[in-house]
XYZ file of C-alpha atoms in Angstrom:
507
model
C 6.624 -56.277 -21.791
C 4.176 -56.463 -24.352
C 4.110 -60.255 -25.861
C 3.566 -59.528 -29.757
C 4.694 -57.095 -32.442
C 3.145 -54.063 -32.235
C 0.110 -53.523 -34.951
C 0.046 -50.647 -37.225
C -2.762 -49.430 -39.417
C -2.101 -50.304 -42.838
C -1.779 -46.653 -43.938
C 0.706 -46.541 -40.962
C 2.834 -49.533 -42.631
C 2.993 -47.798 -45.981
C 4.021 -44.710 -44.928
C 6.840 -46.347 -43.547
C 7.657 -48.198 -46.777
C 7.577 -44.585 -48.101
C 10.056 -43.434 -45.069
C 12.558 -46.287 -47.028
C 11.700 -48.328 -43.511
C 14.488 -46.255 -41.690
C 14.350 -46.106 -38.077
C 12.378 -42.482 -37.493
C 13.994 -40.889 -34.039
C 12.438 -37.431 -34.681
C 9.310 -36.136 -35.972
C 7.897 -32.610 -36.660
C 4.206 -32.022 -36.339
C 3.928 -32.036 -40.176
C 5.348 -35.736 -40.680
C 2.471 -37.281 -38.382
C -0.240 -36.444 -41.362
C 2.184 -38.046 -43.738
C 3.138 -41.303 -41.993
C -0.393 -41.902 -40.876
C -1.845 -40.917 -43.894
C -5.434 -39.919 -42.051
C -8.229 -40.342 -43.441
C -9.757 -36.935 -42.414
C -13.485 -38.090 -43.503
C -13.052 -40.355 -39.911
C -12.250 -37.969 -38.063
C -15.344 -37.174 -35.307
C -16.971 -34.202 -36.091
C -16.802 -32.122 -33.277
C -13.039 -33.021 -33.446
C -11.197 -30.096 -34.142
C -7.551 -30.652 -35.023
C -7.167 -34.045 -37.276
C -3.077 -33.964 -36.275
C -4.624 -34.619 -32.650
C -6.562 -37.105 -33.351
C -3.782 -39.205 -35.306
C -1.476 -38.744 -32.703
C -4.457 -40.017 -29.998
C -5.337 -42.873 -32.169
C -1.342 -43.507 -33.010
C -1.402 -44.068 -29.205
C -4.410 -46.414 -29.574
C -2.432 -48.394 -32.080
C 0.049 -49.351 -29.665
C -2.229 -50.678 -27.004
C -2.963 -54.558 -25.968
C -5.772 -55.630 -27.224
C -7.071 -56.609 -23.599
C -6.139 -53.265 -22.216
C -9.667 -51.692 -22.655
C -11.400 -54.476 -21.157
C -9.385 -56.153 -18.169
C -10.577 -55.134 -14.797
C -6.866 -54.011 -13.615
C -4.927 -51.791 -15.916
C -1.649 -52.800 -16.855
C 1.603 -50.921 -17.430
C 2.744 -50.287 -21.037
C 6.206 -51.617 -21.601
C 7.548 -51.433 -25.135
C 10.378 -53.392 -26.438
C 13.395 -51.908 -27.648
C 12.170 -53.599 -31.101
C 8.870 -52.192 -30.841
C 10.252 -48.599 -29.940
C 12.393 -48.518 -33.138
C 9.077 -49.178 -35.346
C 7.542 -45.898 -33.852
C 7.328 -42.892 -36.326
C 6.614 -40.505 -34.426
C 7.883 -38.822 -30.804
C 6.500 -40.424 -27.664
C 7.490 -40.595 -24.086
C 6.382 -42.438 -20.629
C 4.332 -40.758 -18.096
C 2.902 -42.295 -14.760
C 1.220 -40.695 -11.803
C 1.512 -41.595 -8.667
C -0.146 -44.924 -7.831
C -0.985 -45.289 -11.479
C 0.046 -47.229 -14.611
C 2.324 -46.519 -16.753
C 0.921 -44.992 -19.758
C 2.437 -43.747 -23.457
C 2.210 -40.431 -24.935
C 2.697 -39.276 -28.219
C 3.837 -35.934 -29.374
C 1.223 -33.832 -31.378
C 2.529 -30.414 -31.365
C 5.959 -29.170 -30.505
C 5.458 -25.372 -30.655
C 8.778 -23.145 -30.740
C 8.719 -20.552 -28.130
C 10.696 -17.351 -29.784
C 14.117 -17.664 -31.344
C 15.489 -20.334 -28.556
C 15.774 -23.910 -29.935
C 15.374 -25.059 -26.417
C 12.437 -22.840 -25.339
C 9.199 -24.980 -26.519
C 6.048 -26.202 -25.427
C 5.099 -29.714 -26.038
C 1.915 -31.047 -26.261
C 1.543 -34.925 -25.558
C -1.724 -36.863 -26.431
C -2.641 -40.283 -24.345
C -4.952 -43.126 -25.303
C -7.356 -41.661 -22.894
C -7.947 -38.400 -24.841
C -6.028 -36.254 -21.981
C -3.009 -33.629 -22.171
C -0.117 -32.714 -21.278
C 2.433 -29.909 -21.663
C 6.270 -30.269 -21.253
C 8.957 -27.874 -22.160
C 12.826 -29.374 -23.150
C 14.236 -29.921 -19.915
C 10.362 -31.975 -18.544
C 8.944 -29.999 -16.500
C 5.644 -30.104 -16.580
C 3.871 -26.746 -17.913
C 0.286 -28.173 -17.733
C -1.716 -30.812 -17.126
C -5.549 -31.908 -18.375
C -7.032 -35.120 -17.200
C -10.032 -34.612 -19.360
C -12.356 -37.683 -18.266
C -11.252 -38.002 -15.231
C -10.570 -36.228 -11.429
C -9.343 -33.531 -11.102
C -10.430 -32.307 -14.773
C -7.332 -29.907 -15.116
C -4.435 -28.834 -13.704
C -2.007 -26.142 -14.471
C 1.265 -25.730 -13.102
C 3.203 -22.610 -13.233
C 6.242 -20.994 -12.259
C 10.144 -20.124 -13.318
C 11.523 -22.392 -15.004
C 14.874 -20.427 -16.182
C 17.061 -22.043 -13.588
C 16.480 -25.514 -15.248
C 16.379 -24.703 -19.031
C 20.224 -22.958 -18.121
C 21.105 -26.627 -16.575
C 20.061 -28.071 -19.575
C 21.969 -25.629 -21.435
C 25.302 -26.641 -19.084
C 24.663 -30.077 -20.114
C 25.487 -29.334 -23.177
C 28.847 -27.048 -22.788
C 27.010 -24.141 -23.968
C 28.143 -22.324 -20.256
C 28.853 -22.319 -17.093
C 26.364 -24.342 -14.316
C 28.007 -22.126 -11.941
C 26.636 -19.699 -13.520
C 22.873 -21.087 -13.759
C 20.400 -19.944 -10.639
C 20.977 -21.868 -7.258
C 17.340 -20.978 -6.573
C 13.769 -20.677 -7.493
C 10.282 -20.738 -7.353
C 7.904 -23.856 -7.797
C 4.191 -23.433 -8.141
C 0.727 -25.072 -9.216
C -2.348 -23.699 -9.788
C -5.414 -26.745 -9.972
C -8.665 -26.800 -10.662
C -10.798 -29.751 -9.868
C -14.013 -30.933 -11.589
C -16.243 -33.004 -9.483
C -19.506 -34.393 -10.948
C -22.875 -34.262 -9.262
C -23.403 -37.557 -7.351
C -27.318 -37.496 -8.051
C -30.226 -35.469 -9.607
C -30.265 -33.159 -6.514
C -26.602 -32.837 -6.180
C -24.631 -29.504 -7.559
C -21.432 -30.463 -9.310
C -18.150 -28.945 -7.854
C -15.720 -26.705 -9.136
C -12.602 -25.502 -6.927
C -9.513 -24.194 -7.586
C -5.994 -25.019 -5.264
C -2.659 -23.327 -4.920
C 0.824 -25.057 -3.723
C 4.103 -22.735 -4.115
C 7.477 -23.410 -2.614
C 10.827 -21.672 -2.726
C 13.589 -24.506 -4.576
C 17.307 -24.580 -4.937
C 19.024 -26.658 -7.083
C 22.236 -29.224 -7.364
C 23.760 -31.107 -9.773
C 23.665 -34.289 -8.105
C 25.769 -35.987 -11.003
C 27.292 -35.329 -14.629
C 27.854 -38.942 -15.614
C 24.743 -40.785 -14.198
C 24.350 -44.045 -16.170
C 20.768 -44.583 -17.915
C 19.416 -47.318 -19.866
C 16.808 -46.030 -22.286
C 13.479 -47.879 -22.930
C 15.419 -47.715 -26.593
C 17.819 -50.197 -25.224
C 20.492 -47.216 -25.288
C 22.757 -46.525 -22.781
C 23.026 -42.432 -21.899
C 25.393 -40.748 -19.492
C 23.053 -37.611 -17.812
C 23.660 -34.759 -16.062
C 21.203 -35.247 -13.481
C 19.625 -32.243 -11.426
C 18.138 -31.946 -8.371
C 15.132 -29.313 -7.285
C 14.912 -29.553 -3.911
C 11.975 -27.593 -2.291
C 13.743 -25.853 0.900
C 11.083 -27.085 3.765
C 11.594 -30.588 2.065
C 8.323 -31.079 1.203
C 9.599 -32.818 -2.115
C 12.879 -33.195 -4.456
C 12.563 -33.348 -8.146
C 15.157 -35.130 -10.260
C 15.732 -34.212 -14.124
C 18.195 -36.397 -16.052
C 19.418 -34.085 -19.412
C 20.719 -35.137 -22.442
C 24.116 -33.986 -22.614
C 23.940 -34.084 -26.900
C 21.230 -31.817 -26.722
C 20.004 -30.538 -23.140
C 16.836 -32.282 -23.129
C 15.092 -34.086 -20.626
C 15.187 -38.123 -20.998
C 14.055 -38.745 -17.825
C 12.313 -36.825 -14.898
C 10.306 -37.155 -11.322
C 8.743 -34.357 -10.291
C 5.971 -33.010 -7.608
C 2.752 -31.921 -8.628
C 1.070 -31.346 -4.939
C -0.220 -33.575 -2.345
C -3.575 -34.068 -4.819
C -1.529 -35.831 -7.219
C 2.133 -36.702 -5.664
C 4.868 -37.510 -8.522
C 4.626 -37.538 -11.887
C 7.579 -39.627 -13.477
C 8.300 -39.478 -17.323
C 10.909 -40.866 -19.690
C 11.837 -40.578 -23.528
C 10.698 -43.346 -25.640
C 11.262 -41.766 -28.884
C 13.611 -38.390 -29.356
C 11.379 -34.982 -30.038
C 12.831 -32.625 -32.722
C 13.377 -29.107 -32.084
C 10.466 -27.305 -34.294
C 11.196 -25.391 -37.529
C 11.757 -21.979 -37.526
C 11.616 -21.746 -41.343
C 9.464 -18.041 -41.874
C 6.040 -18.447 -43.466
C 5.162 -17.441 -46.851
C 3.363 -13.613 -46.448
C -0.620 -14.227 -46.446
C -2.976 -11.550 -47.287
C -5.448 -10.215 -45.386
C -4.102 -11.294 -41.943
C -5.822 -10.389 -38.996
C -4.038 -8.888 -36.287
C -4.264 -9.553 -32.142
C -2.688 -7.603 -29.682
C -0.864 -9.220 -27.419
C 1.873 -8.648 -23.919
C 4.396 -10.039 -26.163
C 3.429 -7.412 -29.122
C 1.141 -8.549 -32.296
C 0.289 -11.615 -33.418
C -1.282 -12.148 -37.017
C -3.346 -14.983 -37.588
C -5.761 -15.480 -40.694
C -9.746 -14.101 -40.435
C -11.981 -16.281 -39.259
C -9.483 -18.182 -37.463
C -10.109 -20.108 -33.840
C -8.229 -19.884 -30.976
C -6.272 -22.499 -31.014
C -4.535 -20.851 -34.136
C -3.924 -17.871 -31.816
C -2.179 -20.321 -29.360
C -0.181 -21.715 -31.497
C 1.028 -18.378 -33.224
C 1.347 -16.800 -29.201
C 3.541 -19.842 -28.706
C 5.875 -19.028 -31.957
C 6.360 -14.975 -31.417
C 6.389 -14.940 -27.244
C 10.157 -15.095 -25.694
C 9.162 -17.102 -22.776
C 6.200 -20.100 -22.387
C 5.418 -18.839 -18.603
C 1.897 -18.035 -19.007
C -1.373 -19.027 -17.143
C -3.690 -20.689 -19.664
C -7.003 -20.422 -17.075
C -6.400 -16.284 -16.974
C -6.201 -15.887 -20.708
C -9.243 -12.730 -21.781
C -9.792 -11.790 -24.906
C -11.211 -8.208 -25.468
C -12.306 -5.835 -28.463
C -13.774 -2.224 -28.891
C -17.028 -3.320 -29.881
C -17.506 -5.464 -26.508
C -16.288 -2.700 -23.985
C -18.602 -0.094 -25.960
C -22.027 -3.022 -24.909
C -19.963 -3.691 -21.049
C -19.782 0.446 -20.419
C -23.584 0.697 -21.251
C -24.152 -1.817 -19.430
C -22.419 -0.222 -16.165
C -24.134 3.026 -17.263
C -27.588 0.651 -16.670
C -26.381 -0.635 -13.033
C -25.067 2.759 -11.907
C -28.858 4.150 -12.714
C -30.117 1.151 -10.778
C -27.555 1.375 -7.667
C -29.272 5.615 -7.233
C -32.423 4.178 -8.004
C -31.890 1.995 -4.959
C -30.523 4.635 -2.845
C -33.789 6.851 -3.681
C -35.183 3.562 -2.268
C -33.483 4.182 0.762
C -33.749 7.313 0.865
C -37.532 7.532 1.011
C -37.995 4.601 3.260
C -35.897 6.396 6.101
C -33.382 3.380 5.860
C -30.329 5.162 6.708
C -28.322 1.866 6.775
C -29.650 1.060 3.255
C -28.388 3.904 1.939
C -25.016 4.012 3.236
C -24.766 0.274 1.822
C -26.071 1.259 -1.548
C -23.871 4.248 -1.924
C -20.762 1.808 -0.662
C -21.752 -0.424 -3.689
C -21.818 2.613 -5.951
C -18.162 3.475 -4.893
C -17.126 -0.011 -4.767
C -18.139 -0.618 -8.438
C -17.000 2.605 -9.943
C -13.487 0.943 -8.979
C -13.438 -2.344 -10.173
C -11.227 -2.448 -12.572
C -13.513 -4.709 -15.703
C -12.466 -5.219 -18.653
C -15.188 -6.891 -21.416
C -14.039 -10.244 -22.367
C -15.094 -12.694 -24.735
C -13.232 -15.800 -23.135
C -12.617 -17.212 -19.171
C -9.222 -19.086 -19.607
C -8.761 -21.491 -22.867
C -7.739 -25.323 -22.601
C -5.829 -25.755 -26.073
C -6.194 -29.474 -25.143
C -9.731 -29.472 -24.506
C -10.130 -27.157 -27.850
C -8.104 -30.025 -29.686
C -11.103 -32.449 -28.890
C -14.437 -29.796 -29.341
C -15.060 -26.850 -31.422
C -17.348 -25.104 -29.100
C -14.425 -24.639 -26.882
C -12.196 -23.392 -29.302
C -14.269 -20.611 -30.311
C -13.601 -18.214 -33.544
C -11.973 -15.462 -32.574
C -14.093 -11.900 -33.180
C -13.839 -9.359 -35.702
C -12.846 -6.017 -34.985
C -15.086 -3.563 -36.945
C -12.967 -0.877 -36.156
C -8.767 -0.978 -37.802
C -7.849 1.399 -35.013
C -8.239 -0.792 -32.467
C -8.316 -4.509 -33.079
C -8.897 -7.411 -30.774
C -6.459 -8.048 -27.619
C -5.310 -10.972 -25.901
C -4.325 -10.544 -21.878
C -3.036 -13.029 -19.473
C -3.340 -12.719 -15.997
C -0.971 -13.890 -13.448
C -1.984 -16.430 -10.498
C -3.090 -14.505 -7.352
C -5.222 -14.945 -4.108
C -8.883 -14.640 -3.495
C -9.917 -10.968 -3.758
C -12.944 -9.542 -1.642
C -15.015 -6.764 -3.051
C -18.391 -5.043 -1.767
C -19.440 -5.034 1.561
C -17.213 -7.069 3.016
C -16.901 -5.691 6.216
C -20.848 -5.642 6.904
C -20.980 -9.319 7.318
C -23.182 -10.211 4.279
C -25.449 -13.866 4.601
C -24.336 -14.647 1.188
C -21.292 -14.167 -1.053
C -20.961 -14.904 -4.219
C -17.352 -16.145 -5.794
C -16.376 -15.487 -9.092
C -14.168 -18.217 -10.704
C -11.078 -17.597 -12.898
C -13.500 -19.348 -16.113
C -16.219 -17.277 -15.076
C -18.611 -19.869 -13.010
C -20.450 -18.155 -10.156
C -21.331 -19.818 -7.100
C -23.725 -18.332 -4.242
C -22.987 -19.312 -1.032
C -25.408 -19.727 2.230
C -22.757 -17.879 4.711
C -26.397 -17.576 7.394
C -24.469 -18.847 10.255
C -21.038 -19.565 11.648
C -21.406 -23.395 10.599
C -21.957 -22.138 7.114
C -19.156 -20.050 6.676
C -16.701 -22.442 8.071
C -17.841 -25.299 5.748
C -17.325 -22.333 2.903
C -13.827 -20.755 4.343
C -12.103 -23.205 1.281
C -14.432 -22.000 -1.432
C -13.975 -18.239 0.029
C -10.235 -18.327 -0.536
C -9.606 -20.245 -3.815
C -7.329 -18.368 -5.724
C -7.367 -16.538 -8.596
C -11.136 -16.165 -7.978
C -13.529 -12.850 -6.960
C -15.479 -12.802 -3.572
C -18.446 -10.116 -3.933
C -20.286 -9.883 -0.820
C -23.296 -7.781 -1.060
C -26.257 -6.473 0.971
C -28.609 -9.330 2.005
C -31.693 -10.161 -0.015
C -33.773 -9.868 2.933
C -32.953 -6.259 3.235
C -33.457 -5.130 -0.413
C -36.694 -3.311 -1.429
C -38.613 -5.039 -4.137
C -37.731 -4.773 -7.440
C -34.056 -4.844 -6.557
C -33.942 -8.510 -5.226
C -31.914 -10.157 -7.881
C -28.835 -6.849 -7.581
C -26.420 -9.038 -6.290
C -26.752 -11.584 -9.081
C -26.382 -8.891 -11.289
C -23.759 -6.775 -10.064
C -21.485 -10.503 -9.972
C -22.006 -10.723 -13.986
C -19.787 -7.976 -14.355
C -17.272 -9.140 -11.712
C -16.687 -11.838 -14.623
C -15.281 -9.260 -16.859
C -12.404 -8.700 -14.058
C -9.250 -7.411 -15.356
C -6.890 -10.018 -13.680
C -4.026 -8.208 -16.055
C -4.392 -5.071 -14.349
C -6.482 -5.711 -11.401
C -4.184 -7.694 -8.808
């Protein structure tokens, strides 16, 4: 444990002096302004939301003051004395092999009408992210300065929200689903290693089939608090036993005080456990704004105020959408105006892909042709849809404006600007993929393109990962040796577009 008193800003101190000194078990997202009392002329400016950066430095607060600079990182361990002098929500998280690190609540977003269907967004010291709903489970994951970069897991998560429910007597568990689905969708970020060196991006895919037990009703839990807890705990039990995840639930309120879970063989378990109690966010309705602007969405409209970014939109997606099983990395956003400049565009390509074929046509290149005319055919199909954004991070647009962009403004009231997600799926192939291309080109879910050397059977086996990441397009067109001049750069362009892919429609 941690030797000395923990150390709170003075503006910290008085704002518990204002709280009448009580001990503060739950927090809303609206308190941590007011018992920090922020000083928003501090905040950095490329920092976008100052409730973030309280909760991150609120984190910082309750460091060691040796913790930044010792060699070996240490565990933190709170007292039961120190606990009860945190305002706000926090909890314990620790990855496999790693310390033990605290987490503070910074925005506990109500998913629909269900008290007990929320996202929660945790801050660390180290800037990073992550996303819980009430019974733990882990909805998403950013390591921001560190490998891998992101991670997002995905998956139904009914069975365990209706255990937590059971906890609390609200029904049956017999009733609640003896199996499931587990997955995770990751995305690693490695660095370039020198000058010459192209940095790596590469997506991963783990999914099981689960079932679930309660293990116990009355398992007996001593809280970092001090307090002692009898849990219902539950078991998730992947059925090749590959892992076993164990959720303890409150039975006073169905929420998770304590959980180890799997996050794939990159990571290995991730174990958490309440320090201080979350509240269940507000559903009080806002006051009526003027002048709202409105975003389609799959869970119906969502009105947000002009000029707003998109983490506004993620918030209010959260607040109107009955269920938080989404994937973040698919999210497009489309309008009118930017399909009208996509379908000239494709007007421009389809002149080119003839042009090409005259090419052929004239040079006696039979094989040519038939290639170019596949491409035509091939591209008429893809389903492309213009978008303005490849996936959205709402932890990474907590920290930096220019990836929380403004959303655009539709110039025309008949058809204003839509939000899509798409659901995880495997590598697609498109083009001329039977024709054994030297080259391919993948298309990432946030819209990176990579061209890979496939020249020789060495090549393509040190590329079969890359080929088959999912959620990503594979275009494979005809080889740059074989394309008349003027036309060398074709498959480069014709890829561009394959960044406007439809993943909503196009699976």
């Amino acid at each position: 444990m941690l030797g000395k008193p923990l150390k709170f800003a003075a503006a910290a101190l008085t704002a518990l002096t204002l709280a009448s000194c009580a001990q503060v078990a739950e927090i809303e997202r609206a308190d941590v302004k007011q018992l920090l009392l922020l000083d928003v002329g501090n905040v950095p400016q490329n920092t976008v939301d100052p409730v973030w950066y309280a909760a991150v430095s609120a984190g910082l607060m309750l460091w060691p003051d040796n913790q930044q600079t010792v060699q070996e990182p240490q565990d933190i361990v709170l007292s039961p004395e120190q606990i009860r002098e945190i305002p706000f929500a926090a909890n314990y998280f620790r990855l496999e092999n790693q310390v033990q690190i605290l987490a503070i609540l910074a925005f506990p977003n109500r998913i629909g009408d269900d008290p007990s269907s929320v996202r929660l967004q945790w801050a660390t010291q180290y800037n990073d992210a992550a996303e819980t709903d009430a019974v733990g489970r882990l909805l998403s994951l950013e390591l921001l300065f560190a490998q891998p970069s992101a991670s997002h897991f995905a998956g139904d998560n009914s069975a365990l929200l209706c255990y937590g429910k059971a906890a609390q007597g609200l029904l049956d568990a017999a009733s609640c689903p003896q199996q499931g689905q587990w997955a995770y969708d990751m995305t690693l970020q490695i660095d370039a290693t020198d000058q010459t060196a192209q940095a790596l991006s590469y997506d991963t895919r783990e999914s099981a089939t689960v079932s679930y037990q309660v293990v116990s009703t009355t398992a007996q839990l001593t809280m970092p608090n001090g307090e002692s807890v009898r849990a219902w705990h539950v078991r998730e039990q992947a059925n090749d036993g590959r892992f076993s995840n164990d959720f303890y639930l409150d039975p006073r309120n169905g929420k998770s005080l304590k959980a180890k879970q799997w996050l794939g063989s990159m990571l290995g378990y991730l174990e958490s456990e309440q320090v201080v109690l979350w509240a269940t966010p507000a559903t009080a309705a806002a006051p009526p704004l003027p002048n709202l602007q409105q975003v389609n969405t799959s869970v119906g409209p969502v009105q947000v105020l002009p000029g707003a970014r998109m983490a506004a939109l993620y918030d209010a997606l959260n607040q109107a959408s009955s269920s938080a099983n989404y994937f973040s990395p698919l999210l497009r956003v489309h309008s009118c105006e930017l399909e009208q400049q996509l379908q000239a565009r494709k007007a421009g390509m389809l002149v080119r892909l003839r042009l090409l074929q005259q090419s052929y046509r004239a040079d006696g290149n039979q094989q040519g042709l038939q290639a170019a005319e596949a491409l035509e055919q091939q591209f008429n199909s893809w389903p492309l849809k213009a978008t303005y954004l490849h996936g959205f991070s709402a932890a990474k647009s907590r920290f930096d404006l220019a990836l929380n962009p403004k959303l655009p403004q539709s110039e025309q009231a008949n058809c204003p600007v839509s939000l899509a997600f798409g659901q995880p799926q495997p590598a697609q192939s498109v083009g001329l993929v039977e024709q054994g291309s030297d080259s391919a080109w993948v298309i990432r879910a946030n819209g990176e393109i990579r061209n890979l050397n496939l020249a020789n059977e060495d090549a393509r086996k040190q590329h079969s990962s890359l080929l088959q990441q999912p959620n990503s397009i594979v275009f494979y067109g005809i080889d740059e040796a074989d394309l008349p001049p003027g036309f060398k750069d074709l498959n480069q362009q014709m890829s561009l577009f394959l960044q406007h892919w439809d993943f909503a429609h196009g699976e």
